[in-house]
Coordinates of C-alpha atoms and ligand atoms in Angstrom, one line a residue:
M9 CA 161.1 22.3 -169.7
S10 CA 157.3 22.6 -169.5
S11 CA 156.0 22.2 -165.9
T12 CA 153.0 20.2 -167.3
V13 CA 152.4 17.2 -169.8
A14 CA 149.7 15.5 -170.9
K15 CA 149.5 12.1 -171.2
Q16 CA 148.7 10.9 -175.0
A17 CA 148.3 7.4 -176.7
E18 CA 150.1 4.2 -175.3
L19 CA 153.2 3.7 -177.4
Y20 CA 154.2 0.4 -175.8
S21 CA 153.2 -2.3 -172.8
G22 CA 155.8 -4.3 -171.6
K23 CA 155.8 -6.8 -168.8
A24 CA 156.1 -4.3 -166.2
K25 CA 156.1 -1.4 -167.6
T26 CA 153.2 0.8 -169.8
V27 CA 155.3 3.8 -172.0
F28 CA 153.0 6.8 -173.2
T29 CA 153.2 9.5 -175.6
T30 CA 152.9 13.0 -174.5
D31 CA 152.2 16.3 -175.8
D32 CA 155.9 16.9 -176.1
D33 CA 157.7 14.9 -178.9
G34 CA 160.9 14.6 -177.0
L35 CA 159.3 12.7 -173.7
L36 CA 157.4 9.8 -172.7
I37 CA 155.7 8.6 -169.9
L38 CA 156.6 5.4 -167.8
H39 CA 153.8 4.1 -165.9
F40 CA 155.1 1.4 -163.3
R41 CA 152.6 -1.9 -163.1
N42 CA 152.4 -4.2 -160.2
D43 CA 152.6 -6.8 -162.9
T44 CA 155.8 -9.0 -162.3
S45 CA 157.1 -11.6 -164.3
A46 CA 160.0 -14.2 -164.6
F47 CA 161.0 -16.9 -166.9
D48 CA 160.5 -14.8 -170.0
G49 CA 156.9 -14.2 -168.7
E50 CA 156.3 -18.1 -167.6
K51 CA 155.7 -16.9 -164.2
L52 CA 153.3 -13.8 -163.8
D53 CA 151.7 -12.0 -160.6
Q54 CA 150.4 -9.1 -159.7
L55 CA 152.3 -8.0 -156.8
D56 CA 150.5 -4.8 -154.2
R57 CA 152.7 -1.7 -153.7
K58 CA 155.4 -2.9 -156.7
G59 CA 154.7 -0.6 -159.3
K60 CA 154.8 2.8 -156.7
V61 CA 158.0 1.2 -154.7
N62 CA 160.1 0.6 -158.3
N63 CA 158.7 4.2 -159.7
Q64 CA 160.2 6.0 -156.8
F65 CA 163.1 3.6 -156.4
N66 CA 163.9 3.9 -160.2
A67 CA 163.8 8.2 -159.5
F68 CA 166.0 7.6 -156.3
I69 CA 168.8 5.6 -157.8
M70 CA 168.5 7.8 -161.4
G71 CA 169.1 11.1 -159.2
K72 CA 172.1 9.0 -157.6
L73 CA 173.5 8.4 -160.8
E74 CA 173.0 12.3 -162.3
E75 CA 174.8 13.4 -159.4
A76 CA 177.7 11.0 -160.0
G77 CA 177.9 12.5 -163.4
I78 CA 176.0 9.6 -165.6
S79 CA 173.5 11.1 -168.1
T80 CA 170.1 9.6 -168.1
H81 CA 166.6 9.6 -169.6
F82 CA 164.9 10.5 -166.4
E83 CA 163.5 13.7 -166.1
R84 CA 160.9 13.8 -162.8
L85 CA 158.4 11.7 -161.0
L86 CA 155.1 12.5 -162.1
S87 CA 153.0 10.7 -159.7
E88 CA 153.7 7.7 -157.0
D89 CA 153.6 5.2 -160.1
E90 CA 154.5 7.5 -163.3
S91 CA 157.6 8.9 -164.5
L92 CA 158.5 11.5 -167.4
V93 CA 161.7 10.1 -169.1
R94 CA 163.4 11.7 -172.3
R95 CA 162.6 9.7 -175.2
L96 CA 165.1 7.2 -176.6
D97 CA 165.8 5.1 -179.8
M98 CA 166.4 2.1 -177.6
I99 CA 169.6 0.1 -178.3
P100 CA 168.1 -3.6 -178.1
V101 CA 170.7 -5.2 -176.1
E102 CA 171.0 -5.5 -172.1
C103 CA 174.2 -5.2 -170.4
V104 CA 174.8 -6.8 -167.4
V105 CA 177.4 -6.4 -164.9
R106 CA 178.5 -9.2 -162.2
N107 CA 180.3 -9.2 -158.9
I108 CA 179.3 -12.6 -157.4
A109 CA 178.2 -15.3 -159.8
T110 CA 174.7 -16.5 -159.2
G111 CA 171.6 -17.1 -162.0
S112 CA 172.0 -18.1 -165.6
M113 CA 175.9 -17.3 -165.0
C114 CA 176.3 -20.1 -162.8
K115 CA 173.9 -22.7 -165.2
R116 CA 175.8 -21.5 -168.2
L117 CA 179.1 -22.0 -167.0
G118 CA 179.3 -24.0 -164.2
V119 CA 181.0 -21.9 -161.8
E120 CA 179.9 -22.1 -158.2
D121 CA 177.1 -20.2 -156.6
G122 CA 178.0 -17.0 -154.6
I123 CA 181.8 -16.8 -155.4
D124 CA 183.3 -13.2 -155.7
L125 CA 184.0 -12.2 -159.2
N126 CA 187.0 -10.0 -159.4
P127 CA 187.2 -8.2 -161.7
P128 CA 183.7 -8.0 -162.2
T129 CA 182.2 -9.7 -165.2
F130 CA 180.3 -8.2 -168.0
E131 CA 177.6 -9.9 -170.4
F132 CA 175.8 -8.6 -173.3
F133 CA 172.1 -10.0 -174.0
L134 CA 170.0 -9.6 -176.6
K135 CA 166.5 -8.0 -175.6
N136 CA 164.5 -10.7 -177.6
D137 CA 161.7 -12.5 -175.3
A138 CA 160.9 -14.9 -178.1
M139 CA 164.4 -15.7 -178.5
H140 CA 165.0 -16.1 -174.8
D141 CA 167.5 -12.8 -174.6
P142 CA 170.2 -14.9 -175.9
M143 CA 173.8 -14.1 -174.4
I144 CA 175.8 -12.2 -177.5
N145 CA 178.9 -10.5 -178.1
E146 CA 180.5 -7.1 -179.1
Y147 CA 181.1 -8.6 -182.4
H148 CA 177.4 -9.8 -183.0
I149 CA 176.3 -6.2 -181.9
E150 CA 178.3 -4.8 -184.7
T151 CA 177.8 -7.3 -187.6
F152 CA 173.9 -7.2 -187.1
G153 CA 173.9 -3.3 -186.8
W154 CA 172.4 -3.5 -183.1
A155 CA 174.8 -0.7 -182.4
T156 CA 178.2 0.4 -183.1
R157 CA 181.4 -0.4 -182.1
E158 CA 181.7 3.2 -180.5
E159 CA 178.5 2.6 -178.5
V160 CA 179.3 -0.8 -177.5
A161 CA 182.4 0.6 -175.8
E162 CA 180.5 3.5 -174.5
M163 CA 177.6 1.2 -172.7
K164 CA 180.3 -1.0 -171.1
E165 CA 182.0 1.9 -169.8
I166 CA 179.0 3.5 -168.3
T167 CA 177.7 0.4 -167.1
F168 CA 180.9 -0.8 -165.1
K169 CA 181.0 3.1 -163.6
V170 CA 177.3 2.3 -162.4
N171 CA 178.5 -0.7 -160.9
E172 CA 181.3 1.2 -158.8
I173 CA 178.9 4.2 -158.1
L174 CA 175.9 1.8 -157.0
S175 CA 177.9 -1.2 -155.3
K176 CA 179.3 1.8 -152.9
L177 CA 175.7 3.3 -152.4
F178 CA 174.0 0.1 -151.5
A179 CA 176.8 -1.1 -149.3
D180 CA 176.8 1.6 -147.3
A181 CA 172.8 0.5 -146.5
S182 CA 174.2 -3.0 -145.7
L183 CA 173.4 -4.4 -149.3
L184 CA 175.8 -6.4 -151.8
L185 CA 175.1 -5.6 -155.4
I186 CA 175.7 -8.8 -157.0
D187 CA 174.2 -8.2 -160.6
F188 CA 172.3 -5.8 -162.6
K189 CA 170.8 -4.9 -166.3
L190 CA 171.1 -1.5 -168.3
E191 CA 169.6 -0.5 -171.0
F192 CA 170.7 2.5 -173.4
G193 CA 169.5 4.8 -176.3
R194 CA 170.4 7.1 -178.7
H195 CA 169.6 11.1 -177.8
A196 CA 170.4 14.2 -179.7
D197 CA 172.1 14.7 -176.5
G198 CA 174.3 11.2 -177.0
L199 CA 173.6 7.7 -175.4
L200 CA 171.6 8.0 -172.4
L201 CA 170.8 5.3 -169.7
G202 CA 167.4 4.5 -170.0
D203 CA 164.7 2.1 -169.0
E204 CA 165.3 1.4 -164.9
F205 CA 167.1 0.8 -162.2
T206 CA 164.9 -1.5 -159.3
P207 CA 165.2 -4.4 -157.6
D208 CA 163.1 -6.3 -160.4
G209 CA 166.5 -5.8 -162.6
C210 CA 169.3 -6.2 -160.2
R211 CA 170.1 -8.8 -157.7
L212 CA 170.7 -7.1 -153.6
W213 CA 171.7 -9.1 -151.1
D214 CA 172.0 -8.7 -147.1
A215 CA 175.3 -8.2 -146.6
D216 CA 175.3 -10.0 -143.1
T217 CA 173.1 -12.8 -143.9
R218 CA 173.3 -12.7 -147.7
E219 CA 169.4 -13.3 -147.8
R220 CA 167.9 -12.2 -151.2
M221 CA 166.6 -8.7 -151.4
D222 CA 165.2 -8.8 -155.1
K223 CA 163.3 -10.4 -157.7
D224 CA 164.9 -13.6 -156.8
R225 CA 162.5 -13.7 -154.1
F226 CA 159.5 -13.8 -156.6
R227 CA 161.6 -15.9 -159.3
R228 CA 162.2 -18.7 -156.5
G229 CA 158.7 -18.1 -154.6
L230 CA 160.2 -17.1 -151.3
G231 CA 157.4 -14.2 -150.4
G232 CA 157.8 -10.8 -148.9
V233 CA 158.7 -9.4 -152.3
V234 CA 157.5 -6.0 -152.0
E235 CA 158.7 -5.7 -148.5
A236 CA 162.0 -6.9 -149.5
Y237 CA 162.2 -4.1 -152.0
E238 CA 160.8 -1.8 -149.4
E239 CA 163.3 -2.4 -147.2
V240 CA 166.1 -2.1 -149.8
A241 CA 164.2 1.7 -150.1
R242 CA 164.5 2.0 -146.4
R243 CA 167.8 1.4 -146.0
L244 CA 168.8 3.8 -148.8
G245 CA 166.7 6.1 -147.5
V246 CA 164.1 6.7 -150.0
D247 CA 160.9 8.5 -148.9
L248 CA 158.3 6.3 -150.6
V249 CA 154.7 7.7 -150.9
T250 CA 152.5 4.4 -151.3
A251 CA 149.1 5.4 -150.5
A252 CA 146.4 3.8 -151.7
Ligands
ADP327 P1 160.0 -5.4 -171.1 O1 159.8 -4.6 -172.7 O2 161.1 -6.1 -171.2 O3 158.8 -6.1 -171.1 P2 159.1 -2.9 -169.5 O4 157.6 -3.8 -169.2 O5 159.8 -2.7 -168.6 O6 160.0 -4.3 -170.5 O7 158.6 -2.3 -170.8 C1 159.4 -0.9 -171.0 C2 159.9 -0.3 -172.2 O8 160.0 0.8 -172.6 C3 160.8 -1.2 -172.6 O9 160.9 -2.0 -173.9 C4 162.0 -0.6 -172.4 O10 163.4 -0.6 -173.7 C5 161.4 1.0 -173.2 N1 161.7 2.1 -172.6 C6 162.6 2.4 -171.5 N2 162.8 3.5 -171.4 C7 162.6 4.3 -172.8 C8 162.7 5.5 -173.2 N3 163.6 6.7 -172.5 N4 162.4 5.6 -174.5 C9 162.2 4.9 -175.3 N5 161.9 3.6 -174.9 C10 162.2 3.4 -173.5
UDP328 N1 167.8 -9.3 -165.7 C1 167.3 -8.2 -166.0 N2 166.6 -8.7 -167.1 C2 166.4 -9.5 -168.0 C3 167.4 -10.5 -167.9 C4 168.2 -10.0 -166.6 O1 166.9 -7.3 -165.9 O2 166.1 -10.2 -169.3 C5 168.9 -8.9 -164.5 C6 168.5 -9.9 -163.6 O3 167.5 -9.4 -162.6 C7 169.9 -10.0 -162.6 C8 170.9 -10.1 -163.9 O4 170.4 -9.3 -164.7 O5 169.8 -9.0 -161.9 C9 171.7 -10.9 -164.6 O6 170.4 -11.8 -165.0 P1 170.8 -13.4 -164.9 O7 171.6 -13.8 -166.4 O8 171.5 -14.2 -164.0 O9 169.3 -14.0 -165.4 P2 168.2 -14.8 -164.6 O10 169.3 -15.7 -164.1 O11 167.5 -14.0 -164.4 O12 167.6 -15.6 -166.0

């Protein structure tokens, strides 16, 4: 792999990250911004340090996943708030595993908030903001050609494996991994885990107090959002560099 890579054009700017092409066709730069959104972009804010914290948090988690045998798009950190990744043909489906019921599942099914889900459960959502990311099933994915049956099986298998690896990692830091969302994409090397794993896309509760340490702090206006992300990072041993 080349040691230097030049940033080129902006390819896409999403709700929290901007994606840039590089002088290498196979590589993209993800810029993690401070922008934070919830409720399909209805609630928006800029949170100081969030981009830097999430970029470095994501690098740490992707490294742990690679060590545990999960193939990801992650190449390396480029700066405090930018990472180099392999370019994927993204599958427009979000894979969610839940260990404890909360959030949209409680609203949808009327189940009690906070109950253990045993075995952990799995949901697919269509990545489509205009449609409010509707829940979909495996038949929809195959029928509408969002992914093949084989890719669906592989995404489920990898997401459950990630759940096992990360539940243990967080438990060792006195944190409960409540639920999380993953995105996958196609690469010549096969299906790879893409996008990010940060407290923006998962729920983490303190194991003793059940205090929320994730983006629910923002959704619920609890304050101390980035401080909670930093505390999670500190407990995991992430070496954060967030100079101004
Ligand atoms: P959103 O699009 O949901 O608002 P972001 O602001 O995080 O999300 O934007 C990042 C975008 O980059 C997402 O659409 C994501 O699917 C896409 N993406 C993530 N990793 C890769 C990759 N390796 N190759 C191509 N696209 C990627
Ligand atoms: N999630 C995400 N992006 C989305 C939807 C959900 O990262 O577009 C994550 C969310 O942070 C949580 C899990 O997926 O960890 C399950 O979210 P849920 O369906 O409960 O959605 P919400 O209550 O946020 O609407």
